[in-house]
């Protein structure tokens, strides 16, 4: 049983370290999701099933969903902004045309 | 006596400064306080404009992180000191852990008469088969009361931050007008695969969640985990079928009233048991036969209340993050 | 150095995770990474606390077939406390994420120092 | 176990429950509920205080059917009841003082959310004051942090959100360290109840085992609470948080929220570790040195400040430095001086914040000193209140500031090693205080001649003026009849252990 | 029994209700009200001095620190001086303030300063004294700031910071005194039981020196005198008369109270503190006169002369010999009247001719003969010519200096006093000579008699006569002083 725990804890440390060095935000959120899954496995090895269910449902489930929604929202704002810039860059062109005539 | 020095050279000597200070004429702190009347300060617009431009230029130079030498140095210094502080903290913690009692050992200060009583008389005092559930909802109920209020405060703050309200005159709040209210533009319309899977998975998830809540006092799980599972089910349903479908049965009013009723029930039930406990009155809540669903006094209704609150909160979080409304 | 560092390997890993989370929270400039660091730090503390209650060779504190002797079960208190802690860390990370969204909408950047620079420039 | 003993439980429960109720009430009703709850809790704590002064010893109240180490319990003594009463008075006055500004600062529909946060902040403060269990203290510290962060960001201006983020990061670091220290303490003693921990700590000290983990756990708890109450090296978040939030939240934050954590630290010193044991750990000197540094650098950065509210925020960093210097002296008199300074700083700081808002209202809403010249004439009440507040901060006799400086000095003179350092730094920081407060007072009473800004008379801000009057009277009462209060504090601390 | 409180509370309340009063009442009503209040307060002070003998404890600030008032010989002397100077300066101000605006604010704070000064004289212990010492600084600040111009505010700020730093230095000392001696009430001969030789005593000697420097700021001693020359010209003339005649004397009263009533004279006798104090006093005497000698502006010149004359008194206190002590106290009275009338005369000159520099005042004696005659008599008094009060006090100072056991200062002291007396003549008399004998090229036809208003000349005349009476019949005061001085030394 302890060998299994040691493996899980090694996984935990790898996940934690890789989160801080990963460049892409999506990757770090995914790694964090796996971190909390491994954590709920660890709770089971430590003989506390209550914690396992709660960590799985609340930690892995809800927190990761909130992270994904935040990233989506930020991504959405980026796209909206780029589309506005394109609209802004297109519309002055016709005005210049107007002045030439 | 000494050769007369020219005036401006004399002004630089220490003696001049000392005597003018002595005279009370020139003050080291306030500069010279001579008696000339203050002439009127006239502001001409052109000079002011130049000031503005210079000011912005200086500001840009001062605050751009990349080239400013002191800021970069300060930044690197800050990083170095915090890394050192963290390493020192880690070393300190590891040393303390090496002195702590061994984990897994049966005889250590943690396993004292407090834990013994929970295990031995936990069943007949609280009626809950799951001793942990009995402990958090009966022995140390005040913590869990505080706990659900932590969740409630977090919901309030998220509502403050993300809820887009139309004030009385109808136009949105000037501060948050740049948050576009409807996110539906960026997501694929009724994605067929997701809807099929959701129509199959959502009922199972919700039944599983209800099972966890109801068996909170019998097996592992309880209000929090069951509520989170149901919340996850609702979020999956929302993702698959969009806000129009969920608004049929889950609007802001239902959220508000569910939270209100379950939290106030939770508060009143627990304060009843605190009051009767503190004044040594006999509380009329039956313990029921251990192992049956309707056993262990207040724990089942409390679990249901907490489950409802957590489910609505998780759904509200997702809806707020997604659309700033329900 | 005390005798049982290798026996308490669980708590040692928890301490290492705590420091990793602490460093992330302090040093990362990206707000999302800071929040992840915060969650790692909290999980590490709860692991540390749960390790206290674990007693080798005993099962979870659920009285299935009427045995209520102390030697059968592990110590229930830490798991009760960690249950409370997990919900605290969820609510705190939800709050921080909502703050991040509002900051991004207003300043279009997730980097706290950049936001501070914009604030200073706008403030003067 | 007569009826009065239920009052601590009732006050916590009412404020918690009113938080839930306000979520469904319309805005006007929520405001009424908020005011009624604060007044009721204040009256209850007053009656409890009188009852305790009568009996003269603290009592324990079970939260649930089970005795102490198994179930939770709260413990009420003279010091706790007095603190609760004082917190309610300050909160009521701050809410009334900032009410008229609430409309243009907070969105219409989010007012009842604001009142929910105030109610839950009050309940967490009361729980921090009364609780006798460490983990309950941690849970209510979390409620305190989140609702304080809510109070900062309710104004939803770019600056307040950034200030809220910084505040949350620092506070979460603090509570993380606090929880870690708590876990180590639990591991060593096996108890979460304060009095049981104290017995087992005493046993550990005699038997001499687990010495290093004990000191490390106490150190972690102290550092955690110092970070949360903005002691000197960790005060970076404070000026933004207090400077830009709404009026009443700035007053409440600066005077009550950081005091809740300091009161928890006093409990840890007295009830968890024991006063003598805490004295001969080296932590006392670290707190003393950080207190002294805070006093000087807080005032120095306040002098450099150009925005009046940020200046007051920096001056509260200096005042928190005073309190920690009191802890650092390690004598009973030092602790009494710190507790008295908690009361006098709370009264003066919220007076200064509300008066500062009165002044900025009259000078076109800008907070820069240049626009504030002559504001004292335009808004007479705010001018007089600000002068009274700054005189009290400077330590002019007849105000509460002088008494707390006198108590600090009396305590410092009895401690051999730290006497000179404490007194010299006390003098320097008082003079620095004098510089930037007197500069402001002379600034608001300087005549500029241009009357472009409107004058406010008593009629159009009646409530604001009455609140300022109450604060000045409270300050003078603390200053003139300080002796009964000091006796009460000594009696409270005696029965506190 | 509450009679002692009346002269304190009445002026402060009158001043407050003047300040709070909404609109600016017209001049006649305002001056009448202030005049009546001044006279009533004077009567109350005199009645308190004669009737109220036993001490009154108002309330207890902390367990062992009461706020209590008590009248003894020193407070009689100082409160009499305060009453006379404040009533004369008040009368003078009624005319002078026509040129200034915001008179209501001036009279309000003027009355409050009067009340605070009475409280200072009647204070029974060190904490009450420090309380009103601090309030004196704060309430006299608006008098300096009155004109509201840029340099008035700068002078006010400078005055405030010098006084606050001095007050905190003395507060620093009070902390230690409060710890060492059981009660801080003023008892003749000192309260301290510690012997100067013990380590504790050596530390307390340093504390005594810090307190001397702290209170010395108010008394214009050498290193901290810089605020006086800037504060006086910025303040309106009657305010600077009150400032230099009485408010600066608060520093002297403080030093007497601390050295003779708390530490006790024999604690400091012969110690390094006494020698340091003597050197500082003598340096200020000499330096004050030298600077006054070269000063063109009349009011600044008088300010420098205040600095040097005050150090005469401090020298008298530092010698710690009965004669020198009586000389010092006599000089307090004499200097109060003389400097008060000098500043009022300067105010009259500025009010009528508007000139502030000395070299502009050629032939002033012809234009304002009565005022300039008073000026001449009074400056003779300050120089120390026999019939006037200055001579008697300087005489006692010189004898005390010679008789005191202060090593080589027995000779340096009197010599420096003599030189400074000559310098005083050097900076006061040229105005008289220039005024009465303007020299040949002065055209007499453009001359017109510009005697200032009746209400201005009466206070000046009254104070001049008083300074002469103090010189002619000194033994009334000297026997009164000598019989209680023996208890102090």
PDB file of C-alpha atoms in Angstrom, chain B residues 85 89 92-93 95-97 99-101 108-110 112-115 117-118 125-126 138-143 145-147 149-150 152-154 156-165 167-168 173 175-176 256-257 259-260 263-264 267-268 270-271 273-283, chain D residues 1 3 6 9-10 12-13 16-17 19-21 23-24 61-67 69-72 74 105 107-110 112-114 116-117 120 127 133 135-136 139-140 142-143 146-147 149-150 153-157 161 177 180 184 186-192 196 210 212-213 216 220:
ATOM      1  CA  UNK B  85      12.326  32.867   1.873  1.00  0.00           C
ATOM      2  CA  UNK B  89      10.420  27.922   4.832  1.00  0.00           C
ATOM      3  CA  UNK B  92      12.155  24.756   8.357  1.00  0.00           C
ATOM      4  CA  UNK B  93       9.020  22.692   7.655  1.00  0.00           C
ATOM      5  CA  UNK B  95      12.992  19.876  10.020  1.00  0.00           C
ATOM      6  CA  UNK B  96       9.799  20.274  12.061  1.00  0.00           C
ATOM      7  CA  UNK B  97       8.195  17.325  10.278  1.00  0.00           C
ATOM      8  CA  UNK B  99      10.461  15.924  14.813  1.00  0.00           C
ATOM      9  CA  UNK B 100       6.712  15.273  14.561  1.00  0.00           C
ATOM     10  CA  UNK B 101       5.238  11.961  15.832  1.00  0.00           C
ATOM     11  CA  UNK B 108       0.427   9.451  19.557  1.00  0.00           C
ATOM     12  CA  UNK B 109      -1.032  12.654  21.045  1.00  0.00           C
ATOM     13  CA  UNK B 110      -3.643  12.925  18.281  1.00  0.00           C
ATOM     14  CA  UNK B 112      -6.538  10.754  22.593  1.00  0.00           C
ATOM     15  CA  UNK B 113      -9.850  10.456  24.445  1.00  0.00           C
ATOM     16  CA  UNK B 114     -11.487  13.001  22.079  1.00  0.00           C
ATOM     17  CA  UNK B 115     -11.194  10.677  19.047  1.00  0.00           C
ATOM     18  CA  UNK B 117     -15.333   9.025  22.326  1.00  0.00           C
ATOM     19  CA  UNK B 118     -16.304   9.957  18.743  1.00  0.00           C
ATOM     20  CA  UNK B 125     -25.125   9.773  20.543  1.00  0.00           C
ATOM     21  CA  UNK B 126     -25.683  11.038  17.003  1.00  0.00           C
ATOM     22  CA  UNK B 138     -23.575  17.214  15.432  1.00  0.00           C
ATOM     23  CA  UNK B 139     -20.477  17.312  17.619  1.00  0.00           C
ATOM     24  CA  UNK B 140     -18.648  20.215  15.881  1.00  0.00           C
ATOM     25  CA  UNK B 141     -21.702  21.665  14.151  1.00  0.00           C
ATOM     26  CA  UNK B 142     -20.658  25.298  14.671  1.00  0.00           C
ATOM     27  CA  UNK B 143     -17.709  24.869  12.269  1.00  0.00           C
ATOM     28  CA  UNK B 145     -22.472  26.328  10.134  1.00  0.00           C
ATOM     29  CA  UNK B 146     -19.614  28.751   9.572  1.00  0.00           C
ATOM     30  CA  UNK B 147     -18.536  26.648   6.615  1.00  0.00           C
ATOM     31  CA  UNK B 149     -21.741  30.723   5.414  1.00  0.00           C
ATOM     32  CA  UNK B 150     -18.259  30.889   3.845  1.00  0.00           C
ATOM     33  CA  UNK B 152     -22.716  31.921   0.989  1.00  0.00           C
ATOM     34  CA  UNK B 153     -20.314  34.914   1.297  1.00  0.00           C
ATOM     35  CA  UNK B 154     -18.327  33.678  -1.709  1.00  0.00           C
ATOM     36  CA  UNK B 156     -22.394  37.084  -2.668  1.00  0.00           C
ATOM     37  CA  UNK B 157     -19.006  38.390  -3.754  1.00  0.00           C
ATOM     38  CA  UNK B 158     -19.231  36.592  -7.116  1.00  0.00           C
ATOM     39  CA  UNK B 159     -22.719  38.082  -7.567  1.00  0.00           C
ATOM     40  CA  UNK B 160     -21.337  41.552  -6.798  1.00  0.00           C
ATOM     41  CA  UNK B 161     -18.556  41.090  -9.292  1.00  0.00           C
ATOM     42  CA  UNK B 162     -20.189  39.426 -12.252  1.00  0.00           C
ATOM     43  CA  UNK B 163     -23.954  40.042 -12.124  1.00  0.00           C
ATOM     44  CA  UNK B 164     -25.040  42.507 -14.843  1.00  0.00           C
ATOM     45  CA  UNK B 165     -28.051  44.424 -13.595  1.00  0.00           C
ATOM     46  CA  UNK B 167     -30.873  49.758 -12.920  1.00  0.00           C
ATOM     47  CA  UNK B 168     -34.330  51.317 -12.691  1.00  0.00           C
ATOM     48  CA  UNK B 173     -24.397  50.094 -15.077  1.00  0.00           C
ATOM     49  CA  UNK B 175     -18.915  50.472 -15.034  1.00  0.00           C
ATOM     50  CA  UNK B 176     -19.723  47.128 -16.588  1.00  0.00           C
ATOM     51  CA  UNK B 256     -32.629  33.180  -4.367  1.00  0.00           C
ATOM     52  CA  UNK B 257     -35.527  31.501  -2.598  1.00  0.00           C
ATOM     53  CA  UNK B 259     -30.784  29.411  -0.969  1.00  0.00           C
ATOM     54  CA  UNK B 260     -32.826  31.448   1.510  1.00  0.00           C
ATOM     55  CA  UNK B 263     -29.839  28.269   4.700  1.00  0.00           C
ATOM     56  CA  UNK B 264     -32.432  29.623   7.139  1.00  0.00           C
ATOM     57  CA  UNK B 267     -29.464  28.037  10.733  1.00  0.00           C
ATOM     58  CA  UNK B 268     -32.669  27.611  12.755  1.00  0.00           C
ATOM     59  CA  UNK B 270     -28.703  24.163  14.367  1.00  0.00           C
ATOM     60  CA  UNK B 271     -29.453  27.098  16.693  1.00  0.00           C
ATOM     61  CA  UNK B 273     -29.896  22.207  18.963  1.00  0.00           C
ATOM     62  CA  UNK B 274     -27.235  24.664  20.249  1.00  0.00           C
ATOM     63  CA  UNK B 275     -29.773  26.412  22.499  1.00  0.00           C
ATOM     64  CA  UNK B 276     -31.167  23.174  23.928  1.00  0.00           C
ATOM     65  CA  UNK B 277     -27.643  21.781  24.351  1.00  0.00           C
ATOM     66  CA  UNK B 278     -26.277  24.854  26.118  1.00  0.00           C
ATOM     67  CA  UNK B 279     -29.185  25.149  28.541  1.00  0.00           C
ATOM     68  CA  UNK B 280     -29.233  21.334  29.125  1.00  0.00           C
ATOM     69  CA  UNK B 281     -32.822  21.038  27.855  1.00  0.00           C
ATOM     70  CA  UNK B 282     -33.933  17.757  26.241  1.00  0.00           C
ATOM     71  CA  UNK B 283     -34.204  18.213  22.444  1.00  0.00           C
TER      72      UNK B 283
ATOM     73  CA  UNK D   1     -26.854  29.464  33.607  1.00  0.00           C
ATOM     74  CA  UNK D   3     -30.627  33.912  30.400  1.00  0.00           C
ATOM     75  CA  UNK D   6     -27.142  33.102  25.967  1.00  0.00           C
ATOM     76  CA  UNK D   9     -24.679  32.932  21.117  1.00  0.00           C
ATOM     77  CA  UNK D  10     -27.703  35.100  20.254  1.00  0.00           C
ATOM     78  CA  UNK D  12     -23.545  35.619  16.609  1.00  0.00           C
ATOM     79  CA  UNK D  13     -26.699  33.835  15.467  1.00  0.00           C
ATOM     80  CA  UNK D  16     -25.471  35.276  10.698  1.00  0.00           C
ATOM     81  CA  UNK D  17     -29.206  34.862  10.181  1.00  0.00           C
ATOM     82  CA  UNK D  19     -27.122  37.953   6.453  1.00  0.00           C
ATOM     83  CA  UNK D  20     -29.348  35.251   5.008  1.00  0.00           C
ATOM     84  CA  UNK D  21     -32.527  37.310   5.374  1.00  0.00           C
ATOM     85  CA  UNK D  23     -30.588  38.340   0.440  1.00  0.00           C
ATOM     86  CA  UNK D  24     -34.310  38.277  -0.194  1.00  0.00           C
ATOM     87  CA  UNK D  61     -21.240  28.290  26.639  1.00  0.00           C
ATOM     88  CA  UNK D  62     -21.617  24.867  24.941  1.00  0.00           C
ATOM     89  CA  UNK D  63     -22.477  24.998  21.268  1.00  0.00           C
ATOM     90  CA  UNK D  64     -24.428  21.741  21.170  1.00  0.00           C
ATOM     91  CA  UNK D  65     -25.228  18.877  23.530  1.00  0.00           C
ATOM     92  CA  UNK D  66     -21.653  17.794  24.207  1.00  0.00           C
ATOM     93  CA  UNK D  67     -19.058  19.186  26.689  1.00  0.00           C
ATOM     94  CA  UNK D  69     -13.288  18.968  23.993  1.00  0.00           C
ATOM     95  CA  UNK D  70     -15.893  17.047  21.948  1.00  0.00           C
ATOM     96  CA  UNK D  71     -18.302  19.819  20.904  1.00  0.00           C
ATOM     97  CA  UNK D  72     -17.561  23.464  20.141  1.00  0.00           C
ATOM     98  CA  UNK D  74     -17.669  29.890  23.122  1.00  0.00           C
ATOM     99  CA  UNK D 105     -20.492  54.609  -5.020  1.00  0.00           C
ATOM    100  CA  UNK D 107     -24.841  50.149  -7.870  1.00  0.00           C
ATOM    101  CA  UNK D 108     -28.534  50.416  -7.064  1.00  0.00           C
ATOM    102  CA  UNK D 109     -29.350  46.711  -7.154  1.00  0.00           C
ATOM    103  CA  UNK D 110     -26.256  45.649  -5.166  1.00  0.00           C
ATOM    104  CA  UNK D 112     -28.603  44.575  -0.202  1.00  0.00           C
ATOM    105  CA  UNK D 113     -25.540  42.503  -1.151  1.00  0.00           C
ATOM    106  CA  UNK D 114     -23.494  45.222   0.573  1.00  0.00           C
ATOM    107  CA  UNK D 116     -25.216  41.093   3.664  1.00  0.00           C
ATOM    108  CA  UNK D 117     -21.426  41.536   3.658  1.00  0.00           C
ATOM    109  CA  UNK D 120     -21.531  38.574   7.954  1.00  0.00           C
ATOM    110  CA  UNK D 127     -17.215  34.798  16.531  1.00  0.00           C
ATOM    111  CA  UNK D 133     -11.890  26.682  19.558  1.00  0.00           C
ATOM    112  CA  UNK D 135     -10.573  25.631  13.995  1.00  0.00           C
ATOM    113  CA  UNK D 136     -13.765  27.668  14.447  1.00  0.00           C
ATOM    114  CA  UNK D 139     -13.312  29.262   9.602  1.00  0.00           C
ATOM    115  CA  UNK D 140     -14.492  32.669  10.821  1.00  0.00           C
ATOM    116  CA  UNK D 142     -11.965  32.989   6.291  1.00  0.00           C
ATOM    117  CA  UNK D 143     -15.454  34.574   6.437  1.00  0.00           C
ATOM    118  CA  UNK D 146     -13.813  37.140   2.057  1.00  0.00           C
ATOM    119  CA  UNK D 147     -16.388  39.672   3.316  1.00  0.00           C
ATOM    120  CA  UNK D 149     -12.502  41.605   0.208  1.00  0.00           C
ATOM    121  CA  UNK D 150     -16.154  42.032  -0.825  1.00  0.00           C
ATOM    122  CA  UNK D 153     -14.393  45.605  -4.322  1.00  0.00           C
ATOM    123  CA  UNK D 154     -18.077  46.633  -4.033  1.00  0.00           C
ATOM    124  CA  UNK D 155     -17.215  49.979  -5.630  1.00  0.00           C
ATOM    125  CA  UNK D 156     -16.239  48.120  -8.857  1.00  0.00           C
ATOM    126  CA  UNK D 157     -13.750  50.764 -10.034  1.00  0.00           C
ATOM    127  CA  UNK D 161     -10.616  45.397  -8.014  1.00  0.00           C
ATOM    128  CA  UNK D 177       0.530  29.850   7.190  1.00  0.00           C
ATOM    129  CA  UNK D 180      -0.279  25.127   8.796  1.00  0.00           C
ATOM    130  CA  UNK D 184       1.267  21.281  13.722  1.00  0.00           C
ATOM    131  CA  UNK D 186      -3.060  19.929  16.660  1.00  0.00           C
ATOM    132  CA  UNK D 187      -0.569  17.198  15.895  1.00  0.00           C
ATOM    133  CA  UNK D 188       1.455  17.912  19.043  1.00  0.00           C
ATOM    134  CA  UNK D 189      -1.403  18.387  21.483  1.00  0.00           C
ATOM    135  CA  UNK D 190      -4.296  16.412  19.954  1.00  0.00           C
ATOM    136  CA  UNK D 191      -6.780  19.122  20.970  1.00  0.00           C
ATOM    137  CA  UNK D 192      -8.411  21.981  19.111  1.00  0.00           C
ATOM    138  CA  UNK D 196      -6.858  21.955  26.524  1.00  0.00           C
ATOM    139  CA  UNK D 210       8.717  18.334  20.575  1.00  0.00           C
ATOM    140  CA  UNK D 212      11.196  22.684  17.795  1.00  0.00           C
ATOM    141  CA  UNK D 213       7.764  21.891  16.293  1.00  0.00           C
ATOM    142  CA  UNK D 216       7.721  26.654  14.705  1.00  0.00           C
ATOM    143  CA  UNK D 220       3.796  30.263  11.827  1.00  0.00           C
TER     144      UNK D 220
END
